Short mmCIF file of C-alpha atoms in Angstrom, two decimals:
data_model
loop_
_atom_site.label_atom_id
_atom_site.label_comp_id
_atom_site.label_asym_id
_atom_site.label_seq_id
_atom_site.Cartn_x
_atom_site.Cartn_y
_atom_site.Cartn_z
CA MET A 1055 0.00 0.00 0.00
CA ARG A 1056 2.82 2.43 0.87
CA ARG A 1057 4.52 1.66 -2.43
CA GLU A 1058 1.36 2.77 -4.24
CA THR A 1059 1.36 6.01 -2.22
CA ILE A 1060 4.99 6.68 -3.18
CA LYS A 1061 4.15 6.16 -6.85
CA LEU A 1062 1.12 8.46 -6.61
CA LEU A 1063 3.10 11.17 -4.80
CA ALA A 1064 5.93 10.94 -7.36
CA SER A 1065 3.48 11.30 -10.24
CA TYR A 1066 1.94 14.42 -8.66
CA LEU A 1067 5.38 15.95 -8.09
CA ASP A 1068 6.35 15.29 -11.72
CA SER A 1069 3.13 16.86 -13.00
CA LEU A 1070 1.93 20.46 -12.92
CA CYS A 1071 0.02 19.79 -9.70
CA PRO A 1072 0.97 22.79 -7.51
CA VAL A 1073 -0.41 21.69 -4.10
CA ILE A 1074 -0.42 18.19 -2.63
CA TYR A 1075 -2.40 17.67 0.58
CA ILE A 1076 -1.36 14.59 2.61
CA HIS A 1077 -3.92 13.67 5.26
CA HIS A 1078 -2.17 11.69 7.98
CA SER A 1079 -1.54 11.89 11.72
CA ASP A 1080 1.90 10.28 11.76
CA PHE A 1081 4.27 12.94 10.40
CA HIS A 1082 7.26 10.65 10.95
CA GLU A 1083 5.82 8.09 8.58
CA VAL A 1084 4.96 10.74 5.98
CA ASP A 1085 8.52 12.07 6.20
CA GLU A 1086 9.77 8.58 5.33
CA VAL A 1087 7.47 8.46 2.30
CA LEU A 1088 8.70 11.92 1.21
CA ASN A 1089 12.35 10.92 1.61
CA ARG A 1090 11.78 7.95 -0.67
CA THR A 1091 10.01 10.17 -3.21
CA LYS A 1092 12.31 13.21 -3.12
CA GLU A 1093 14.54 13.77 -6.16
CA PRO A 1094 18.07 15.29 -5.91
CA TYR A 1095 16.95 18.44 -7.72
CA MET A 1096 14.30 19.24 -5.12
CA GLN A 1097 15.03 21.92 -2.53
CA LEU A 1098 12.85 21.39 0.55
CA CYS A 1099 11.74 24.23 2.84
CA LYS A 1100 9.86 23.07 5.93
CA TYR A 1101 7.38 24.94 8.13
CA THR A 1102 5.38 23.87 11.18
CA ASN A 1103 2.91 25.86 13.25
CA ALA A 1104 5.50 25.84 16.05
CA ASP A 1105 7.76 28.18 14.06
CA ARG A 1106 8.05 31.79 15.18
CA ASN A 1107 7.07 33.26 11.82
CA THR A 1108 3.48 33.22 10.69
CA LEU A 1109 2.64 30.96 7.78
CA ALA A 1110 2.14 33.96 5.49
CA ASP A 1111 5.55 35.40 6.44
CA PHE A 1112 7.21 32.04 5.80
CA ILE A 1113 5.66 31.70 2.34
CA ILE A 1114 6.65 35.26 1.42
CA SER A 1115 10.23 34.67 2.60
CA VAL A 1116 10.75 31.68 0.33
CA MET A 1117 8.42 32.11 -2.66
CA ASP A 1118 10.76 34.52 -4.48
CA ASP A 1119 13.44 31.81 -4.50
CA ALA A 1120 11.32 29.91 -7.02
CA VAL A 1121 12.24 32.42 -9.76
CA ASN A 1122 15.86 32.88 -8.66
CA LEU A 1123 16.93 29.24 -9.00
CA ASP A 1124 19.81 28.44 -11.38
CA ASP A 1125 18.28 28.07 -14.83
CA ASP A 1126 21.22 25.97 -16.05
CA GLU A 1127 20.09 23.09 -13.88
CA HIS A 1128 16.65 21.72 -13.13
CA HIS A 1129 15.70 22.86 -9.63
CA GLU A 1130 12.39 22.78 -7.86
CA LEU A 1131 11.43 24.47 -4.63
CA VAL A 1132 9.12 22.34 -2.45
CA MET A 1133 7.48 23.92 0.58
CA ILE A 1134 6.53 21.37 3.25
CA LEU A 1135 3.79 22.88 5.43
CA LYS A 1136 2.88 20.79 8.49
CA ASP A 1137 -0.21 20.99 10.69
CA ILE A 1138 -1.47 24.30 9.29
CA HIS A 1139 -5.25 23.76 9.51
CA ASP A 1140 -5.55 26.73 11.90
CA SER A 1141 -3.75 29.06 9.46
CA ILE A 1142 -4.77 27.95 6.00
CA ASN A 1143 -8.04 29.94 6.00
CA ASP A 1144 -6.16 33.21 6.51
CA PRO A 1145 -7.06 35.34 3.42
CA LYS A 1146 -3.39 36.32 3.02
CA VAL A 1147 -2.29 32.66 3.06
CA ILE A 1148 -5.01 31.71 0.57
CA ALA A 1149 -3.90 34.53 -1.78
CA LEU A 1150 -0.24 33.49 -1.56
CA ILE A 1151 -0.91 29.77 -2.19
CA ARG A 1152 -3.20 30.67 -5.06
CA LYS A 1153 -0.53 32.91 -6.62
CA ILE A 1154 2.13 30.18 -6.34
CA SER A 1155 -0.29 27.64 -7.82
CA GLU A 1156 -1.18 29.83 -10.79
CA ASN A 1157 2.48 30.70 -11.46
CA THR A 1158 3.50 27.03 -11.33
CA MET A 1159 0.79 26.10 -13.82
CA THR A 1160 1.35 29.00 -16.25
CA LEU A 1161 4.97 30.25 -16.04
CA PRO A 1162 7.58 27.93 -17.64
CA ASP A 1163 10.48 29.20 -15.47
CA TYR A 1164 8.58 29.03 -12.21
CA HIS A 1165 9.40 25.85 -10.25
CA ALA A 1166 7.53 25.60 -6.95
CA LYS A 1167 5.36 23.03 -5.25
CA ILE A 1168 3.58 22.98 -1.91
CA ILE A 1169 3.05 19.83 0.16
CA ILE A 1170 0.65 20.19 3.09
CA ILE A 1171 0.78 17.48 5.77
CA ASP A 1172 -2.02 17.65 8.31
CA THR A 1173 -4.02 15.58 10.75
CA ARG A 1174 -7.20 17.30 9.57
CA ILE A 1175 -8.55 18.09 6.14
CA GLU A 1176 -9.12 21.84 5.89
CA ILE A 1177 -9.27 23.03 2.28
CA PRO A 1178 -10.49 26.56 1.49
CA LEU A 1179 -12.93 26.70 -1.42
CA GLU A 1180 -10.61 29.11 -3.27
CA LEU A 1181 -7.86 26.46 -3.38
CA GLU A 1182 -9.85 23.30 -4.14
CA SER A 1183 -9.04 23.29 -7.88
CA PHE A 1184 -5.28 23.43 -7.20
CA ILE A 1185 -5.06 20.66 -4.59
CA LYS A 1186 -4.59 16.92 -4.96
CA LEU A 1187 -5.52 14.99 -1.80
CA ILE A 1188 -3.55 11.90 -0.73
CA ASP A 1189 -4.46 9.55 2.10
CA VAL A 1190 -1.45 7.54 3.28
CA PRO A 1191 -2.84 4.05 3.89
CA LEU A 1192 -1.93 2.04 6.93
CA PRO A 1193 0.57 -0.81 6.44
CA ASP A 1194 -0.82 -3.94 4.82
CA ASP A 1195 0.00 -7.51 5.91
CA GLU A 1196 3.29 -7.66 3.99
CA GLU A 1197 4.47 -4.31 5.37
CA ILE A 1198 3.53 -5.30 8.94
CA LYS A 1199 5.40 -8.57 8.48
CA GLU A 1200 8.43 -6.62 7.28
CA CYS A 1201 8.26 -4.39 10.40
CA VAL A 1202 8.01 -7.43 12.70
CA ASN A 1203 10.86 -9.29 10.96
CA ASN A 1204 13.10 -6.21 11.01
CA PHE A 1205 12.45 -5.71 14.71
CA SER A 1206 13.05 -9.37 15.60
CA ARG A 1207 16.31 -9.26 13.64
CA ASP A 1208 17.43 -6.06 15.40
CA VAL A 1209 16.86 -7.49 18.89
CA ASN A 1210 18.07 -10.95 17.86
CA ILE A 1211 14.97 -13.01 18.67
CA LYS A 1212 13.35 -15.76 16.63
CA LEU A 1213 9.62 -15.93 15.97
CA THR A 1214 7.64 -18.96 14.89
CA PRO A 1215 5.46 -18.61 11.77
CA ASP A 1216 2.34 -18.98 13.95
CA ALA A 1217 3.52 -16.22 16.30
CA ILE A 1218 4.25 -13.90 13.37
CA GLU A 1219 0.80 -14.54 11.87
CA ASP A 1220 -0.91 -13.89 15.19
CA ILE A 1221 1.03 -10.67 15.81
CA ILE A 1222 0.42 -9.40 12.27
CA PHE A 1223 -3.32 -9.84 12.75
CA SER A 1224 -3.23 -7.93 16.06
CA LEU A 1225 -1.15 -5.08 14.63
CA LYS A 1226 -3.50 -4.35 11.74
CA GLY A 1227 -4.76 -0.80 11.68
CA LEU A 1228 -1.66 0.71 13.31
CA SER A 1229 0.92 2.92 11.64
CA ALA A 1230 4.51 1.80 11.16
CA PHE A 1231 5.63 4.13 13.97
CA GLN A 1232 3.00 2.74 16.37
CA ILE A 1233 3.98 -0.83 15.45
CA GLN A 1234 7.61 -0.07 16.26
CA GLN A 1235 6.61 1.47 19.61
CA ILE A 1236 4.40 -1.47 20.62
CA LEU A 1237 6.99 -4.08 19.70
CA SER A 1238 9.58 -2.17 21.75
CA VAL A 1239 7.32 -1.96 24.81
CA ALA A 1240 6.37 -5.65 24.54
CA TYR A 1241 10.00 -6.70 24.22
CA GLN A 1242 11.19 -4.54 27.13
CA SER A 1243 8.41 -5.88 29.36
CA GLY A 1244 8.96 -9.57 28.73
CA GLY A 1245 12.19 -9.90 26.77
CA LYS A 1246 10.36 -11.56 23.89
CA ILE A 1247 7.68 -11.12 21.25
CA ASP A 1248 5.05 -13.85 21.10
CA GLU A 1249 1.30 -14.47 21.18
CA THR A 1250 1.07 -12.93 24.68
CA SER A 1251 2.16 -9.58 23.22
CA ARG A 1252 -1.43 -9.11 22.03
CA LYS A 1253 -2.15 -7.74 25.53
CA PHE A 1254 0.11 -4.74 24.90
CA ILE A 1255 -1.36 -4.24 21.45
CA LEU A 1256 -4.91 -4.19 22.85
CA GLU A 1257 -3.91 -1.69 25.54
CA GLU A 1258 -2.41 0.59 22.89
CA LYS A 1259 -5.59 0.41 20.84
CA GLU A 1260 -7.68 1.22 23.91
CA GLN A 1261 -5.55 4.32 24.40
CA MET A 1262 -6.30 5.34 20.81
CA ILE A 1263 -10.05 5.07 21.51
CA LYS A 1264 -9.88 7.13 24.70
CA LYS A 1265 -7.81 9.88 23.08
CA SER A 1266 -10.07 10.16 20.04
CA GLY A 1267 -13.00 11.74 21.93
CA ILE A 1268 -15.36 10.21 19.35
CA PHE A 1269 -15.76 6.68 20.63
CA GLU A 1270 -16.66 5.39 24.05
CA MET A 1271 -15.04 2.18 25.25
CA ILE A 1272 -17.80 0.20 26.97
CA ASN A 1273 -16.85 -1.89 30.00
CA PHE A 1274 -19.41 -4.53 30.84
CA ASP A 1275 -20.04 -7.80 32.68
CA GLU A 1276 -22.97 -9.03 30.60
CA LYS A 1277 -22.79 -12.47 29.01
CA ILE A 1278 -25.03 -14.22 26.51
CA SER A 1279 -26.58 -16.20 29.41
CA ASP A 1280 -27.91 -12.91 30.81
CA ILE A 1281 -30.31 -12.62 27.87
CA GLY A 1282 -33.67 -14.26 28.43
CA GLY A 1283 -35.07 -15.57 25.14
CA LEU A 1284 -34.08 -14.21 21.70
CA GLU A 1285 -32.88 -17.72 20.80
CA ASN A 1286 -32.76 -17.11 17.03
CA LEU A 1287 -30.58 -14.03 17.47
CA LYS A 1288 -28.31 -15.70 20.03
CA GLU A 1289 -27.80 -18.76 17.83
CA TRP A 1290 -26.95 -16.53 14.86
CA LEU A 1291 -24.43 -14.56 16.94
CA LYS A 1292 -22.80 -17.76 18.16
CA ARG A 1293 -22.09 -18.78 14.56
CA LYS A 1294 -20.57 -15.38 13.77
CA ALA A 1295 -18.50 -15.51 16.97
CA ALA A 1296 -17.14 -18.90 15.89
CA ILE A 1297 -15.85 -17.28 12.68
CA PHE A 1298 -14.39 -14.32 14.62
CA SER A 1299 -12.46 -16.69 16.87
CA GLN A 1300 -10.53 -17.98 13.83
CA LEU A 1301 -10.52 -15.06 11.41
CA GLU A 1302 -7.21 -15.84 9.73
CA ARG A 1303 -8.23 -19.44 9.07
CA ALA A 1304 -11.62 -18.23 7.77
CA ARG A 1305 -9.90 -15.80 5.40
CA LYS A 1306 -7.68 -18.54 4.01
CA ASN A 1307 -10.76 -20.65 3.36
CA LYS A 1308 -12.45 -17.75 1.50
CA ILE A 1309 -15.07 -17.25 4.22
CA ASP A 1310 -16.45 -13.71 4.31
CA ILE A 1311 -15.73 -11.73 7.46
CA PRO A 1312 -19.00 -11.11 9.35
CA ASN A 1313 -20.14 -7.58 8.65
CA GLY A 1314 -22.78 -6.88 11.26
CA VAL A 1315 -26.40 -7.02 12.35
CA LEU A 1316 -29.28 -4.56 12.65
CA ILE A 1317 -31.54 -5.22 15.64
CA LEU A 1318 -34.93 -3.53 15.45
CA GLY A 1319 -37.84 -3.55 17.82
CA MET A 1320 -39.40 -2.67 21.11
CA PRO A 1321 -37.58 -0.52 23.65
CA GLY A 1322 -36.40 -2.29 26.79
CA CYS A 1323 -36.35 -5.74 25.18
CA GLY A 1324 -32.61 -6.49 25.23
CA LYS A 1325 -31.10 -4.77 22.19
CA SER A 1326 -28.39 -2.94 24.15
CA LEU A 1327 -27.83 -5.98 26.32
CA THR A 1328 -27.30 -8.04 23.18
CA ALA A 1329 -24.60 -5.65 21.93
CA LYS A 1330 -22.68 -6.05 25.20
CA ALA A 1331 -23.17 -9.81 25.37
CA ALA A 1332 -22.08 -10.21 21.73
CA SER A 1333 -18.83 -8.40 22.43
CA SER A 1334 -18.21 -10.77 25.34
CA MET A 1335 -18.98 -13.74 23.09
CA PHE A 1336 -16.67 -12.44 20.33
CA LYS A 1337 -13.95 -11.74 22.95
CA VAL A 1338 -13.17 -8.33 21.41
CA PRO A 1339 -13.52 -4.73 22.65
CA LEU A 1340 -16.90 -2.99 22.45
CA ILE A 1341 -16.83 0.63 21.26
CA ARG A 1342 -19.90 2.83 20.96
CA LEU A 1343 -20.17 5.51 18.29
CA ASP A 1344 -21.94 8.68 19.37
CA VAL A 1345 -22.87 10.41 16.11
CA GLY A 1346 -23.55 13.63 18.02
CA ARG A 1347 -19.84 13.89 18.81
CA LEU A 1348 -19.05 13.92 15.10
CA MET A 1349 -20.74 17.25 14.48
CA GLY A 1350 -18.25 20.07 14.00
CA ARG A 1351 -18.50 23.83 13.69
CA TYR A 1352 -16.64 24.21 10.42
CA VAL A 1353 -17.38 23.16 6.86
CA GLY A 1354 -16.17 19.62 6.28
CA GLU A 1355 -15.29 19.02 9.94
CA SER A 1356 -18.15 16.58 10.59
CA GLU A 1357 -17.27 14.49 7.53
CA ASP A 1358 -13.61 14.49 8.55
CA ASN A 1359 -14.56 13.38 12.08
CA LEU A 1360 -16.55 10.45 10.68
CA ARG A 1361 -13.68 9.55 8.38
CA ARG A 1362 -11.34 9.53 11.39
CA ALA A 1363 -13.85 7.51 13.45
CA LEU A 1364 -14.24 4.81 10.82
CA ARG A 1365 -10.50 4.64 10.28
CA LEU A 1366 -9.98 4.36 14.05
CA SER A 1367 -12.55 1.55 14.31
CA GLU A 1368 -10.54 -0.35 11.71
CA ALA A 1369 -7.34 0.43 13.60
CA VAL A 1370 -8.65 -1.14 16.82
CA SER A 1371 -10.21 -4.11 15.05
CA PRO A 1372 -11.14 -6.83 15.67
CA CYS A 1373 -13.88 -5.11 17.64
CA VAL A 1374 -17.64 -4.68 17.92
CA LEU A 1375 -18.82 -1.23 16.83
CA TRP A 1376 -22.13 -0.39 18.48
CA VAL A 1377 -24.29 2.32 16.90
CA ASP A 1378 -27.16 2.81 19.34
CA GLU A 1379 -30.52 4.33 18.29
CA LEU A 1380 -29.53 4.37 14.64
CA GLU A 1381 -32.72 6.17 13.59
CA LYS A 1382 -31.77 9.18 15.74
CA ALA A 1383 -28.17 9.20 14.58
CA PHE A 1384 -29.15 9.89 10.98
CA ALA A 1385 -32.39 11.78 11.55
CA GLY A 1386 -33.23 14.52 9.07
CA ILE A 1387 -31.64 12.95 6.01
CA GLY A 1388 -32.59 14.96 2.93
CA SER A 1389 -34.24 17.69 4.97
CA ASP A 1390 -31.26 19.33 6.68
CA THR A 1391 -30.44 22.54 4.84
CA SER A 1392 -26.68 22.13 5.21
CA GLY A 1393 -26.74 18.55 3.93
CA ILE A 1394 -24.30 17.43 6.65
CA THR A 1395 -26.42 14.53 7.92
CA THR A 1396 -27.06 13.33 4.37
CA ARG A 1397 -23.35 13.36 3.57
CA LEU A 1398 -22.51 11.56 6.81
CA PHE A 1399 -25.14 8.94 6.02
CA GLY A 1400 -23.76 8.36 2.52
CA GLN A 1401 -20.22 8.16 3.86
CA PHE A 1402 -21.23 5.61 6.50
CA LEU A 1403 -23.17 3.49 4.00
CA THR A 1404 -20.24 3.43 1.56
CA TRP A 1405 -17.89 2.33 4.33
CA MET A 1406 -20.27 -0.44 5.41
CA GLN A 1407 -20.52 -1.70 1.84
CA GLU A 1408 -16.79 -1.62 1.07
CA LYS A 1409 -15.05 -2.36 4.38
CA ARG A 1410 -12.84 -5.43 4.56
CA SER A 1411 -11.75 -5.06 8.17
CA SER A 1412 -12.83 -7.18 11.14
CA VAL A 1413 -15.18 -4.54 12.57
CA PHE A 1414 -18.48 -6.18 13.49
CA ILE A 1415 -21.29 -3.60 13.50
CA ILE A 1416 -24.22 -3.94 15.88
CA ALA A 1417 -26.79 -1.25 15.11
CA THR A 1418 -29.90 -0.97 17.25
CA ALA A 1419 -33.07 0.97 16.50
CA ASN A 1420 -36.54 1.36 18.03
CA ASP A 1421 -38.49 2.97 15.20
CA ILE A 1422 -38.10 1.37 11.78
CA SER A 1423 -40.30 4.01 10.14
CA LYS A 1424 -37.62 6.65 10.75
CA LEU A 1425 -34.81 4.57 9.25
CA PRO A 1426 -33.69 5.34 5.70
CA PRO A 1427 -34.66 2.36 3.50
CA GLU A 1428 -31.02 2.00 2.38
CA PHE A 1429 -30.21 0.50 5.77
CA LEU A 1430 -32.72 -2.29 5.23
CA ARG A 1431 -31.28 -3.57 1.95
CA LYS A 1432 -29.37 -6.82 1.87
CA GLY A 1433 -25.64 -6.28 1.83
CA ARG A 1434 -25.53 -3.49 4.40
CA PHE A 1435 -25.90 -5.93 7.29
CA ASP A 1436 -25.53 -9.70 7.30
CA GLU A 1437 -28.97 -10.00 8.88
CA LEU A 1438 -31.85 -7.99 10.32
CA PHE A 1439 -33.66 -9.14 13.46
CA PHE A 1440 -36.88 -7.93 15.05
CA VAL A 1441 -37.08 -8.02 18.85
CA ASP A 1442 -40.70 -8.21 19.97
CA LEU A 1443 -42.10 -8.12 23.49
CA PRO A 1444 -41.07 -11.34 25.29
CA ASN A 1445 -43.41 -14.31 25.07
CA GLU A 1446 -44.46 -16.32 28.12
CA SER A 1447 -41.46 -18.64 28.24
CA GLU A 1448 -39.10 -15.71 27.70
CA ARG A 1449 -40.73 -13.73 30.49
CA LYS A 1450 -40.24 -16.69 32.81
CA LYS A 1451 -36.54 -16.85 31.90
CA ILE A 1452 -36.06 -13.08 32.33
CA LEU A 1453 -37.70 -13.11 35.77
CA GLU A 1454 -35.53 -16.04 36.79
CA ILE A 1455 -32.33 -14.27 35.64
CA HIS A 1456 -33.10 -11.11 37.64
CA LEU A 1457 -34.12 -13.05 40.74
CA MET A 1458 -30.91 -15.09 40.61
CA LYS A 1459 -28.81 -11.93 40.17
CA ARG A 1460 -30.17 -10.71 43.50
CA ASP A 1461 -29.92 -14.12 45.18
CA LYS A 1462 -33.71 -14.07 45.63
CA MET A 1463 -34.60 -17.16 43.62
CA ASN A 1464 -36.19 -19.89 45.71
CA GLY A 1465 -38.45 -22.86 45.14
CA ASN A 1466 -41.49 -21.09 46.54
CA ILE A 1467 -41.76 -18.56 43.71
CA ASP A 1468 -44.35 -19.50 41.11
CA LEU A 1469 -42.62 -18.33 37.91
CA GLU A 1470 -45.30 -19.96 35.76
CA LYS A 1471 -47.99 -17.76 37.30
CA LEU A 1472 -45.82 -14.63 37.13
CA SER A 1473 -44.96 -15.14 33.48
CA ARG A 1474 -48.66 -15.63 32.63
CA GLU A 1475 -49.68 -12.49 34.51
CA THR A 1476 -47.04 -10.23 32.92
CA ASN A 1477 -48.22 -10.39 29.31
CA GLY A 1478 -47.24 -7.17 27.49
CA PHE A 1479 -44.30 -6.42 29.80
CA ASN A 1480 -40.84 -5.91 28.30
CA GLY A 1481 -37.54 -6.96 29.87
CA SER A 1482 -37.05 -3.62 31.63
CA ASP A 1483 -40.58 -3.83 33.09
CA LEU A 1484 -39.89 -7.31 34.45
CA GLU A 1485 -36.56 -6.21 35.95
CA GLY A 1486 -38.38 -3.31 37.59
CA ILE A 1487 -40.86 -5.69 39.24
CA VAL A 1488 -38.07 -7.83 40.72
CA LYS A 1489 -36.08 -4.77 41.78
CA GLU A 1490 -39.02 -3.16 43.60
CA ALA A 1491 -40.05 -6.44 45.25
CA ALA A 1492 -36.47 -6.93 46.51
CA GLU A 1493 -36.48 -3.40 47.97
CA LYS A 1494 -39.81 -3.96 49.75
CA ALA A 1495 -38.64 -7.28 51.19
CA PHE A 1496 -35.44 -5.61 52.46
CA LEU A 1497 -37.30 -2.72 54.09
CA ASP A 1498 -39.74 -5.17 55.73
CA GLY A 1499 -36.83 -7.16 57.14
CA LYS A 1500 -37.56 -10.25 55.05
CA LYS A 1501 -34.79 -12.37 53.53
CA THR A 1502 -36.83 -13.85 50.70
CA ILE A 1503 -39.24 -12.67 48.02
CA THR A 1504 -42.61 -14.36 47.76
CA THR A 1505 -44.90 -14.88 44.79
CA GLU A 1506 -47.52 -12.76 46.53
CA LEU A 1507 -45.10 -9.84 46.90
CA LEU A 1508 -44.10 -10.04 43.24
CA MET A 1509 -47.74 -10.21 42.18
CA SER A 1510 -48.56 -7.20 44.37
CA VAL A 1511 -45.84 -5.17 42.69
CA ARG A 1512 -47.02 -6.40 39.30
CA ARG A 1513 -50.58 -5.17 39.96
CA ASP A 1514 -49.23 -1.70 40.77
CA SER A 1515 -47.06 -1.59 37.66
CA LYS A 1516 -47.88 -0.43 34.16
CA SER A 1517 -46.30 -2.23 31.25
CA ILE A 1518 -44.94 -0.66 28.08
CA SER A 1519 -47.99 -2.11 26.31
CA ASP A 1520 -50.25 -0.02 28.52
CA ILE A 1521 -48.22 3.15 28.03
CA GLN A 1522 -47.34 2.92 24.33
CA THR A 1523 -50.19 0.88 22.84
CA ASP A 1524 -50.53 2.88 19.60
CA LYS A 1525 -46.77 3.11 19.06
CA ILE A 1526 -46.29 -0.64 19.44
CA LYS A 1527 -49.17 -1.34 17.07
CA ALA A 1528 -47.74 1.04 14.45
CA LEU A 1529 -44.27 -0.50 14.81
CA ARG A 1530 -45.58 -4.00 14.22
CA GLU A 1531 -47.53 -2.83 11.18
CA SER A 1532 -44.49 -1.15 9.65
CA LEU A 1533 -42.39 -4.29 10.13
CA LYS A 1534 -44.77 -6.33 8.01
CA LYS A 1535 -43.43 -4.56 4.90
CA TYR A 1536 -39.92 -5.95 5.37
CA ASP A 1537 -38.37 -9.40 5.44
CA ILE A 1538 -36.98 -9.28 8.97
CA LYS A 1539 -36.25 -12.36 11.03
CA PRO A 1540 -37.80 -12.68 14.48
CA ALA A 1541 -35.18 -12.69 17.24
CA SER A 1542 -37.25 -15.11 19.32
CA ALA A 1543 -37.76 -18.76 18.51
#
């Protein structure tokens, strides 16, 4: 992948392209790419926002050199401008870059190029036609293997083929500089590099999530056994988890990497719980995307934030990416005057369709009528499941789980009767009954919960079916239009 970037950069430098914009956060790695691309006739002038001069003053101080170079030899002045997103919208800077660009494209004796390297994409409208944008891709498998082999040779350790394969898989999504850092830390901690080094790699990726400010790393204790019912969904997830546990072997056997699942249905019926339990089953980190955090103040900032978020999710993969309340995340598509939400939606859909990384998406939604129909097409998600209100056997299981969590389950509780008498209650309603009954028993000085106490609390409780009758009816009607699998057996 890096070789392709070097070729692309070289072709832009050889052409009349006046401004090259390299979007990357690892300046060290970009410098290496530039060093391998630089020709002897190029004269580099570097500027960072830490310099004392303003960006405009720097450009003025060097731009005249472009016409004073020795005409007997081929020279080219290349300005390297790093991390200038806070300065590039200065009208004076825009005018100077535009002048250099126009001179480079029209004057035969004018030899100047500008290379911008930045962690953010900030391109003024006045300069768009002069700029070529380059994304430096992260190292591919062969490049990661080269990094690992070079490091093992430098520290004089031998790695088995299985260890190398395992480490390569864990290091995917990291830059060459980050890979070097992690290998160094792992080696200094244990004096070797092996399968156990994945712990250090995971910790580094968790740091990336915390520093991003876009994702939230979810810590949880939930397991698949904590879900009462939803047998079809749980069985489907178990099959996908089996593939995730042997991704490299699955790849070699031409098995598609699981893409994700959309879980629709009633509120309080276990959708969020399923996301947490699935992450536990997959044995990978769970990260939650808050689309609200993507919204920026400046033009293009929101789209850049989403681009960074998706790239980061691939960097920390394998992982479960949880997009909660999907219908709210992309509300207003087509109606927002700025078009930001629509562009974010299109960007997210394209990524879902084209991604090849081991990011498993779990999207949850309550109201299918507010979802764009594009989300419901085959190919976006591996499967769509509808979570309805729990049936009688599921209600019995849910009550049992919550009673056992509080050490209140005993042979005297008539779960059959309770499950019959709680028709129309969702999982949260049932948990509320157990919780309130446990509190009453505690305040009355009793060590156990009785069926009578649970039934008393049930009679004083209103279910979601009582509160949202019309909404539930409308939701069920809207689901009839789509081929969505029931989550329950």
